[in-house]
C-alpha positions as CSV (number, residue, x, y, z in Angstrom):
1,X,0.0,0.0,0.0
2,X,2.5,2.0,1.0
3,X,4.0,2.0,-2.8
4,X,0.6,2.9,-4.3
5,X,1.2,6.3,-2.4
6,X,4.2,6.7,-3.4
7,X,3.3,6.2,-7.1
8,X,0.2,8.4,-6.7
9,X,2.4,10.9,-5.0
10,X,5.2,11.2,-7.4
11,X,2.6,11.0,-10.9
12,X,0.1,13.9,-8.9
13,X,3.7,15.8,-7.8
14,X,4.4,15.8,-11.5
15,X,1.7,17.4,-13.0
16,X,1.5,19.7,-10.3
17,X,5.0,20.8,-11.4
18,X,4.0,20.8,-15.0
19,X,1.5,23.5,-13.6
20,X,3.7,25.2,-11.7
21,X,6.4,25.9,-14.9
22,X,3.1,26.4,-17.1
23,X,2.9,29.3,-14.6
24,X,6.8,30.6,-14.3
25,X,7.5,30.4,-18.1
26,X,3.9,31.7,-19.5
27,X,6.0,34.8,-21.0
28,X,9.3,33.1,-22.3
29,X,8.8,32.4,-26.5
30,X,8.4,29.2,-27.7
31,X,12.2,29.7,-29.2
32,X,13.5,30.4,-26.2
33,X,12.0,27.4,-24.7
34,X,13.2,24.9,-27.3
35,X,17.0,26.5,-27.9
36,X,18.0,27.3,-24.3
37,X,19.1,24.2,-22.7
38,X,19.9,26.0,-19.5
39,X,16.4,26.6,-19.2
40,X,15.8,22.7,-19.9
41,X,18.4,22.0,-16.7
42,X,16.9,24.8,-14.4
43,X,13.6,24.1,-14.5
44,X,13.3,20.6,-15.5
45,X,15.3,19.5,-12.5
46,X,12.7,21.9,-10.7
47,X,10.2,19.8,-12.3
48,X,11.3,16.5,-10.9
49,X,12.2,17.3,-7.6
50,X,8.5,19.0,-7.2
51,X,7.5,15.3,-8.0
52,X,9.8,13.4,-5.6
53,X,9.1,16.1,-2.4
54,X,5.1,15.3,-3.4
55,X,5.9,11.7,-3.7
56,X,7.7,11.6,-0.1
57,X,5.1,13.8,1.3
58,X,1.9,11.1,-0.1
59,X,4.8,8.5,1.9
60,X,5.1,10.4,5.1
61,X,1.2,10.7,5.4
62,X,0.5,7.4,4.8
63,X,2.7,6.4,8.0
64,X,1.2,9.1,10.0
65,X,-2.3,8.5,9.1
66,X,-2.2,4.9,8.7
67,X,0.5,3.5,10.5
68,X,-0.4,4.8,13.5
């Protein structure tokens, strides 16, 4: 069970960091976006570790709610 939140956490943590750089780079141009791979490094390792703090987080309240 405790893998099922984990998935859920890290899948739901990634679109939630999908949303959060649809939000930061809603002004940058599409050339920008595609040519820069700094950009790519900064905020696609932002990206991921949005996902794996959510993914820990969904982990940490399964022990505390359900592992009493």
């Amino acid at each position: 069970m405790i893998y099922l939140f984990g998935t859920l956490g890290f899948i739901a943590g990634f679109f939630l960091g999908q949303l959060l750089l649809l939000r930061i780079l809603r002004n940058v141009p599409k050339d920008e976006l595609m040519l820069n791979k700094s950009l790519h490094w900064k905020y696609g390792v932002l990206n991921w570790a949005v996902a794996l703090i959510t993914a820990a987080s969904a982990v940490y309240l399964y022990k505390y709610f359900f592992l009493l």
